[in-house]
Tab-separated table of C-alpha atoms and ligand atoms in Angstrom:
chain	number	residue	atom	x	y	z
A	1	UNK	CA	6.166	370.085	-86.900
A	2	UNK	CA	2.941	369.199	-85.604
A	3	UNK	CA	2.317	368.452	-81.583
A	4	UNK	CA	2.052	364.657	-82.797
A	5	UNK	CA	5.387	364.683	-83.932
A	6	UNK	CA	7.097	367.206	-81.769
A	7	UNK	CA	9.621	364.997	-79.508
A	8	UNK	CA	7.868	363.904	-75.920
A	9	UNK	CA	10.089	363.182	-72.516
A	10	UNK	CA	8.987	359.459	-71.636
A	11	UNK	CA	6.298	359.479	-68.883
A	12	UNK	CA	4.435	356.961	-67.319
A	13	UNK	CA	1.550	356.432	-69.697
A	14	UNK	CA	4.046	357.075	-72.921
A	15	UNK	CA	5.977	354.496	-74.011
A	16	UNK	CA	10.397	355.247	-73.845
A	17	UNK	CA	10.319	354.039	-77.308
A	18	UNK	CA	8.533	353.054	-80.443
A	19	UNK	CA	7.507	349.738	-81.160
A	20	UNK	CA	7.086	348.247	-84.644
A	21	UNK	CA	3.477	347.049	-83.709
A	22	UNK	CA	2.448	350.694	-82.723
A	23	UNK	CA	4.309	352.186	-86.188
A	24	UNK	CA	2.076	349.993	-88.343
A	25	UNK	CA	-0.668	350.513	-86.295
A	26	UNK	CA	-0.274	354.462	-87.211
A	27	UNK	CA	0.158	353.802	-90.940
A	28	UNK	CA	-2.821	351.637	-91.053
A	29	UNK	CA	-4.674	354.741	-89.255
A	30	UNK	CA	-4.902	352.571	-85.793
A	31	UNK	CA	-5.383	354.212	-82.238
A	32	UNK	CA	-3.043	351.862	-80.766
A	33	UNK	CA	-0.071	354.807	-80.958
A	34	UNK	CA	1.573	356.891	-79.355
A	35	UNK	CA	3.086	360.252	-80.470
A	36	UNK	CA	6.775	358.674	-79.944
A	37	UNK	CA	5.339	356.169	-82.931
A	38	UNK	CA	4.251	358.316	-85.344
A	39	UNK	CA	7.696	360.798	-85.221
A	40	UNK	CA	8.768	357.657	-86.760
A	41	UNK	CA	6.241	356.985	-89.473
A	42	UNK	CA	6.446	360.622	-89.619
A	43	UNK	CA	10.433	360.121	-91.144
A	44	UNK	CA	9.641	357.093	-93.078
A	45	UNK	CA	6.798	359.791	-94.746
A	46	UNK	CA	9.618	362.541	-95.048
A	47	UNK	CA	11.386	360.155	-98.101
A	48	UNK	CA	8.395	357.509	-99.261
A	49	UNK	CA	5.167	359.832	-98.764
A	50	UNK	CA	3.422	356.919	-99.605
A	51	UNK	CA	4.361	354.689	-96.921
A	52	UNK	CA	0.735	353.757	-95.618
A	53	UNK	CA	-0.030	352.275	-99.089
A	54	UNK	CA	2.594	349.514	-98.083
A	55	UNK	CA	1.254	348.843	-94.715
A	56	UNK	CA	-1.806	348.833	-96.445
A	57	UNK	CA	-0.729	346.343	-99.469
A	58	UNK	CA	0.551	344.286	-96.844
A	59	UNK	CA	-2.196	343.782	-94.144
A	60	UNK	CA	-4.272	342.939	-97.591
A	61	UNK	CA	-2.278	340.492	-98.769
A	62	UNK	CA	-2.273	339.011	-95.426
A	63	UNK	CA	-6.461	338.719	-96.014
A	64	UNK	CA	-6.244	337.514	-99.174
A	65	UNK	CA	-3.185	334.647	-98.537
A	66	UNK	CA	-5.673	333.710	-95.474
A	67	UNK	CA	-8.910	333.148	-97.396
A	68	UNK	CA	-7.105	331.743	-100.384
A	69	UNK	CA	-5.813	328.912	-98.264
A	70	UNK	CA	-8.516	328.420	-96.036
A	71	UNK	CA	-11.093	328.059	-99.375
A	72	UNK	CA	-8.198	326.671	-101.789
A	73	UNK	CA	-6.457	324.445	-99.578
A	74	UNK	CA	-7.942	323.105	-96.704
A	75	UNK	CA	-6.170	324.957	-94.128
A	76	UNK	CA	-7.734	324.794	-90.769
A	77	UNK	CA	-4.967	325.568	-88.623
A	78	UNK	CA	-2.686	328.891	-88.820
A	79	UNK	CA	-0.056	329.722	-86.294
A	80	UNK	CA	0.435	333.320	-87.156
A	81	UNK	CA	4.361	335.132	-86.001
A	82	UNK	CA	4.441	338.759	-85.417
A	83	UNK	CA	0.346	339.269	-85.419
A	84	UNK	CA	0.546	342.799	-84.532
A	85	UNK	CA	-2.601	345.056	-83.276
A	86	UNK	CA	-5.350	345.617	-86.116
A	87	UNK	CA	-8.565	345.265	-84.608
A	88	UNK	CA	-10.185	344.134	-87.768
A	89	UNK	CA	-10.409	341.228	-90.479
A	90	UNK	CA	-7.626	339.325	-88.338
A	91	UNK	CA	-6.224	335.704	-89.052
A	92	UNK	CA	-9.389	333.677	-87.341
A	93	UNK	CA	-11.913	335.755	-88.871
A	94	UNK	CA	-10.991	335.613	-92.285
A	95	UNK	CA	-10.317	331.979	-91.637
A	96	UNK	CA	-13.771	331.053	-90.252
A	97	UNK	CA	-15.803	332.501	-92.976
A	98	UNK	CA	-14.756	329.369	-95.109
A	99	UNK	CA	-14.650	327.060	-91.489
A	100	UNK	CA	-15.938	328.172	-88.020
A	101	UNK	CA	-14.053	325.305	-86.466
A	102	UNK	CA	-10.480	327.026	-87.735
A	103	UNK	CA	-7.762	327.354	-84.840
A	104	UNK	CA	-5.083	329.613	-84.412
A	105	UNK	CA	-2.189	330.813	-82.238
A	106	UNK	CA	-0.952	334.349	-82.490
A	107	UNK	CA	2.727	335.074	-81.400
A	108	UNK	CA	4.095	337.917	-80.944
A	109	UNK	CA	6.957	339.358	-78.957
A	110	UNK	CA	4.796	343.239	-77.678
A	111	UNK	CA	3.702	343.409	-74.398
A	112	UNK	CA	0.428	345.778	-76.220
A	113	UNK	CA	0.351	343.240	-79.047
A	114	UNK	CA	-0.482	340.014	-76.138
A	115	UNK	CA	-2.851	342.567	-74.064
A	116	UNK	CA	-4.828	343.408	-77.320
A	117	UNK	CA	-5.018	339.949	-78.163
A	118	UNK	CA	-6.300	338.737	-75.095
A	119	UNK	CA	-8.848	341.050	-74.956
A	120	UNK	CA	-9.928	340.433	-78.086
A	121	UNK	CA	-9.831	336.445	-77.868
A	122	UNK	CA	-11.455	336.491	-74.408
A	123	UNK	CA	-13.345	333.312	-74.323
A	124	UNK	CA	-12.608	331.854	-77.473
A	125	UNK	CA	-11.325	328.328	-76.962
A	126	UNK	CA	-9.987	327.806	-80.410
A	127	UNK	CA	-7.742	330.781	-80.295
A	128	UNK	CA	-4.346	331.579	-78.010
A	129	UNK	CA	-1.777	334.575	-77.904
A	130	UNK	CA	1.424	333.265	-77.302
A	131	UNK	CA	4.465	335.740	-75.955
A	132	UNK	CA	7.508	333.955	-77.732
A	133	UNK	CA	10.249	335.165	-80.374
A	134	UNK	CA	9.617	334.181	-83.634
A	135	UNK	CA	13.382	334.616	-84.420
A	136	UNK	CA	13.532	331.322	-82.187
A	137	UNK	CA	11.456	328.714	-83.659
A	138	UNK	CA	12.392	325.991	-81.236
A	139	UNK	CA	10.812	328.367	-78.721
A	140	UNK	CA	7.540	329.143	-81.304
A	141	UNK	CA	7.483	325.449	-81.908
A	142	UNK	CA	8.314	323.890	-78.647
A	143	UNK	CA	5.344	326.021	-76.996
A	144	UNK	CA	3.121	324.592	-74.743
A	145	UNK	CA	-0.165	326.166	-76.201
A	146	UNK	CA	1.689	326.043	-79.509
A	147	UNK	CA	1.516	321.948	-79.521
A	148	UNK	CA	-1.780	321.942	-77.442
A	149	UNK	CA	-4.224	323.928	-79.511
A	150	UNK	CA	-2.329	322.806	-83.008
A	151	UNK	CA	-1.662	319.213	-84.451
A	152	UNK	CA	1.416	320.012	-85.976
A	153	UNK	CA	1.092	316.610	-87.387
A	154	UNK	CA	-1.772	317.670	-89.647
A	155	UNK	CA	-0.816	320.490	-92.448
A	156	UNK	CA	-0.937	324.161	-91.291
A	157	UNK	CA	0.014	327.682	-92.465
A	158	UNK	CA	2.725	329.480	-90.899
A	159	UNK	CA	2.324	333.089	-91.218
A	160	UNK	CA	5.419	335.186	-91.485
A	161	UNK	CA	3.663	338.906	-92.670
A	162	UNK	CA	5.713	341.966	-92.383
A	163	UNK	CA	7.754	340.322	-89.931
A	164	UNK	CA	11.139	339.124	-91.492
A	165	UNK	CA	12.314	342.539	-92.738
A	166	UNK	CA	12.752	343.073	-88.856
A	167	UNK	CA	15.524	340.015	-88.943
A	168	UNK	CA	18.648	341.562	-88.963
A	169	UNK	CA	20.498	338.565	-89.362
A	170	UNK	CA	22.058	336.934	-92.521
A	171	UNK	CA	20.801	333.621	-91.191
A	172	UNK	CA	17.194	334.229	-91.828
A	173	UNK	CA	17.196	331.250	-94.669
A	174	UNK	CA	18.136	329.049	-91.915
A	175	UNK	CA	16.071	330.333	-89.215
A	176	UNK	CA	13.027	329.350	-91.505
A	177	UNK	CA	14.399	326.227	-92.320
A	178	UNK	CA	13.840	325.001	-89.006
A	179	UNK	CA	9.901	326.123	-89.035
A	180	UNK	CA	9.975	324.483	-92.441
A	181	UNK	CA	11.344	321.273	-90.722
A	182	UNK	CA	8.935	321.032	-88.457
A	183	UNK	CA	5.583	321.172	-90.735
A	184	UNK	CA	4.351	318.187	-92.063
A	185	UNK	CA	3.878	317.766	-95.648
A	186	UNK	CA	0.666	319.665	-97.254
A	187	UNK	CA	1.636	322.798	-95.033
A	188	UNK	CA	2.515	326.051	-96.146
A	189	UNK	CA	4.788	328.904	-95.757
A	190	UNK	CA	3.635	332.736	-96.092
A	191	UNK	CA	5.949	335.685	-96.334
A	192	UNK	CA	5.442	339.231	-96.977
A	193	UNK	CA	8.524	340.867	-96.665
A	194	UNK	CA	9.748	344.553	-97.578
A	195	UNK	CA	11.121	344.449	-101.093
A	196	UNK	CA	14.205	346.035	-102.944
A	197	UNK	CA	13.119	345.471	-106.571
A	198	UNK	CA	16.984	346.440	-107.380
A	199	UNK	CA	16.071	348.427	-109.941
A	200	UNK	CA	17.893	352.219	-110.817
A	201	UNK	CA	13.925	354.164	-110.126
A	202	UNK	CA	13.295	351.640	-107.043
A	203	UNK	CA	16.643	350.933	-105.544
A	204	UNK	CA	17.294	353.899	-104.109
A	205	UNK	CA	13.912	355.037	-102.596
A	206	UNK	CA	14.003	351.172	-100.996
A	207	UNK	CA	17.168	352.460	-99.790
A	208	UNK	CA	16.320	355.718	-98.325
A	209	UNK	CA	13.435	353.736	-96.517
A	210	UNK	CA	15.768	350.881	-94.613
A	211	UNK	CA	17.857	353.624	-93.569
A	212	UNK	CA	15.085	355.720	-91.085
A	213	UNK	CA	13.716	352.169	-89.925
A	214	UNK	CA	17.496	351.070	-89.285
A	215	UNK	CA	18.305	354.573	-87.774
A	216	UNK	CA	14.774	354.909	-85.906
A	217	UNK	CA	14.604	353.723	-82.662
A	218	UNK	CA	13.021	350.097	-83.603
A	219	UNK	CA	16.587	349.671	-85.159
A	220	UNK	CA	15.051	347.683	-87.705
A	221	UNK	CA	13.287	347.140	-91.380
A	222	UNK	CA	15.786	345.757	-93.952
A	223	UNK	CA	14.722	345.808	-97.573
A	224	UNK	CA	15.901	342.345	-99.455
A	225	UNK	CA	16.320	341.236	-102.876
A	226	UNK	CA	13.711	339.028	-104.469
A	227	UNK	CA	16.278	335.786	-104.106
A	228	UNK	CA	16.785	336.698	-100.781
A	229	UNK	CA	13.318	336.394	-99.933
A	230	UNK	CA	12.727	333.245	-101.977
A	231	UNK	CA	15.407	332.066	-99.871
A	232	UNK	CA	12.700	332.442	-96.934
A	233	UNK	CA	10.792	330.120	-98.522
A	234	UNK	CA	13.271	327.118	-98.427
A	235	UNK	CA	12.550	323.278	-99.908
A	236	UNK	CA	9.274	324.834	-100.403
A	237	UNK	CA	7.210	324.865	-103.790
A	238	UNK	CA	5.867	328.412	-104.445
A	239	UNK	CA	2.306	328.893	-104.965
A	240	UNK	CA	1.493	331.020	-108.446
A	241	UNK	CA	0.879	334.181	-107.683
A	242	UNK	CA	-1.958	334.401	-110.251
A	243	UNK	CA	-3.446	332.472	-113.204
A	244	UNK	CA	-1.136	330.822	-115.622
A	245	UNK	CA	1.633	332.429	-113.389
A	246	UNK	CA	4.471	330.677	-112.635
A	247	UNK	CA	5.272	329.683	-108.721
A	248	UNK	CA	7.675	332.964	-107.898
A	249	UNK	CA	7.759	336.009	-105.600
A	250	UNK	CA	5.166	338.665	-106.169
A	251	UNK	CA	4.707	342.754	-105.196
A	252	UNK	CA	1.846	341.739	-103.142
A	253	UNK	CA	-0.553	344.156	-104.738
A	254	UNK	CA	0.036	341.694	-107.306
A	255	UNK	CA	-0.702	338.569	-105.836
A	256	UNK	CA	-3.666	337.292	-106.551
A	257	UNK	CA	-5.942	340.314	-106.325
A	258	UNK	CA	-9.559	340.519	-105.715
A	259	UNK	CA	-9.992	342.657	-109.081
A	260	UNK	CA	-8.813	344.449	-111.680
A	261	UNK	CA	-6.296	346.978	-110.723
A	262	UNK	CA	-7.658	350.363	-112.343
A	263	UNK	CA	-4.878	352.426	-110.638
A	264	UNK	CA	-0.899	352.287	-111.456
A	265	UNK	CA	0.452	351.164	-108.077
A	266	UNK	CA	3.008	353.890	-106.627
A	267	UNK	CA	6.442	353.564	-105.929
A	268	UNK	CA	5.845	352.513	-102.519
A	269	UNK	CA	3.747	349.492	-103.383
A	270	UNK	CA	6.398	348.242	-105.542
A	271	UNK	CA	8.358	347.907	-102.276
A	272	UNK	CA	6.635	345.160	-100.640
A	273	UNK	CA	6.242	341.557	-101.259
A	274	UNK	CA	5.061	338.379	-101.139
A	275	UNK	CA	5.392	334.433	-101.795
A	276	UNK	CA	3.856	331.353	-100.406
A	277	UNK	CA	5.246	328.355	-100.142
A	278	UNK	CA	3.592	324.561	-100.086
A	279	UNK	CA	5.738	321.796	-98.283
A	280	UNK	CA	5.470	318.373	-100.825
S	1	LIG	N1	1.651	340.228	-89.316
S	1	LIG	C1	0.871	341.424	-89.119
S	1	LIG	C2	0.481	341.989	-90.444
S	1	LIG	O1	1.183	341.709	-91.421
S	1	LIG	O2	-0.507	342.713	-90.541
S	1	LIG	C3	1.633	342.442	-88.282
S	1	LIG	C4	2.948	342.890	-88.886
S	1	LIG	S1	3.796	344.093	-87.883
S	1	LIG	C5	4.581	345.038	-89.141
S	1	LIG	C6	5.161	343.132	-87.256
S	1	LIG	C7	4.847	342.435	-85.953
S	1	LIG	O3	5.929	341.536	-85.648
S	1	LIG	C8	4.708	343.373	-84.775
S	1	LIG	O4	3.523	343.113	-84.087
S	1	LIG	C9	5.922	343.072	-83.905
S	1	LIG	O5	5.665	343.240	-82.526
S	1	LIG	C10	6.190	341.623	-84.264
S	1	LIG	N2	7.577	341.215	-84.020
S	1	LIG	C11	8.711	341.819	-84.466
S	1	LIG	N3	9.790	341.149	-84.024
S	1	LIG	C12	9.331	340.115	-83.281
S	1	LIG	C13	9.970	339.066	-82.558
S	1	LIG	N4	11.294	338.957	-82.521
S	1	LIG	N5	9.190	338.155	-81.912
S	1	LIG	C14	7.837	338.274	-81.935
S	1	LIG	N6	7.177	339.245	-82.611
S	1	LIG	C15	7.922	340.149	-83.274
């Protein structure tokens, strides 16, 4: 073991324990960590060596879901649950290549994840953090910068990337209902969600992964079944995930992609994904 991942007593400056931000920060190669962090990623690497290609097929998707419904769609307002820390190519940015005048509210629930955020949106009127549980949507929704900085009567995209898989509960369908609700028509729905593709190569190894999340100290990162994640996308109809596709859940590798794909995706990859959803 390595002096990264050799187990630290808490002290001031180190975090007690790891945060789900900080982990993917670590597998997308952020700063943002601690060593506490990346003894878990360090686990999660111990049965799914792979493991930053997921973070990674995830934070693109994220890009790609942004641009495609900022240029395809319209969209010029994104409230974005469980933003996390990357530094780069975040939700506004991608955004206001297609339209400068784009707004958007970050929420997240990680004391680093608001001080990053802040920093980084420091004068930028057309931007907020938000500290709020996105398991709660009344409280997400019913936020005061929430309804001041978006017209929630006017279609926007609700981002829920990488986020749901840390819902423990079997209500998750209806907790999303309730955003669902509360967009008007013309809005959409994006999920990226860690994926058990149920199959006898796949199962297991999605398996092996949901049990060192559950087990690690974030308590948390459940794998579902592609009609359990659909049912995260409720009432809604699902974009196609590519041309002549039909409207389902794709690995997000998959989804839409900026090119061809020259390289067999890995095990891991096939783990995570994606739908998005368009309120009629
Ligand atoms: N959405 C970003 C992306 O896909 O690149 C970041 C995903 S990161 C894996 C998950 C984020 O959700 C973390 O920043 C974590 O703090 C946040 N999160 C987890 N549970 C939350 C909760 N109950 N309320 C608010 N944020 C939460």
């Amino acid at each position: 073991m390595d002096s990264a991942n050799a187990p630290q007593a808490p002290s001031d400056d180190q975090p007690a324990r790891a945060s789900i931000a900080r982990v993917y920060d670590a597998a997308l190669g952020g700063t943002d960590n601690f060593p506490i962090d990346r003894q878990v990623l360090a686990q999660v690497r111990a049965v799914a060596p792979e493991v930053d290609d997921l973070a990674w097929s995830n934070r693109r998707f994220l890009g790609r879901a942004v641009r495609f419904l900022a240029d395809q769609d319209g969209i010029r307002q994104f409230l974005d649950c469980g933003s996390g820390l990357p530094t780069a190519e975040n939700t506004h940015q991608i955004a206001r290549r297609i339209d400068a005048s784009t707004r958007v509210v970050y929420v997240d629930n990680d004391p680093a994840v608001i001080a990053h955020s802040e920093a980084l949106l420091a004068g930028d009127d057309s931007c907020r953090v938000v500290e709020a549980d996105i398991f709660r949507p009344a409280d997400v929704l019913g936020n005061e910068t929430v309804r001041g900085l978006l017209d929630l009567t006017q279609p926007l995209a609700l981002l829920q990337v990488g986020t749901l898989h840390h819902y423990g509960g079997d209500d998750g369908a209806e907790l999303m209902r309730q955003y669902v609700d509360a967009l008007p028509t013309g809005s959409f729905v994006v999920v990226a969600h860690f994926f058990d593709p149920e199959t006898d190569e796949l199962g297991p190894l999605a398996r092996r992964m949901e049990e060192v999340f559950l087990h690690s100290p974030m308590r948390s990162g459940v794998f579902r079944t592609r009609a359990e994640i659909t049912g995260f996308l409720p009432g809604l109809e699902i974009v196609p995930p590519g041309p002549g596709r039909p409207g389902q859940l794709e690995l997000c590798d998959l989804w839409w992609p900026d090119g061809p794909r020259l390289r067999a995706l890995n095990p891991v990859q096939r783990c995570i994904a994606a739908g998005i959803g368009r309120k009629t």
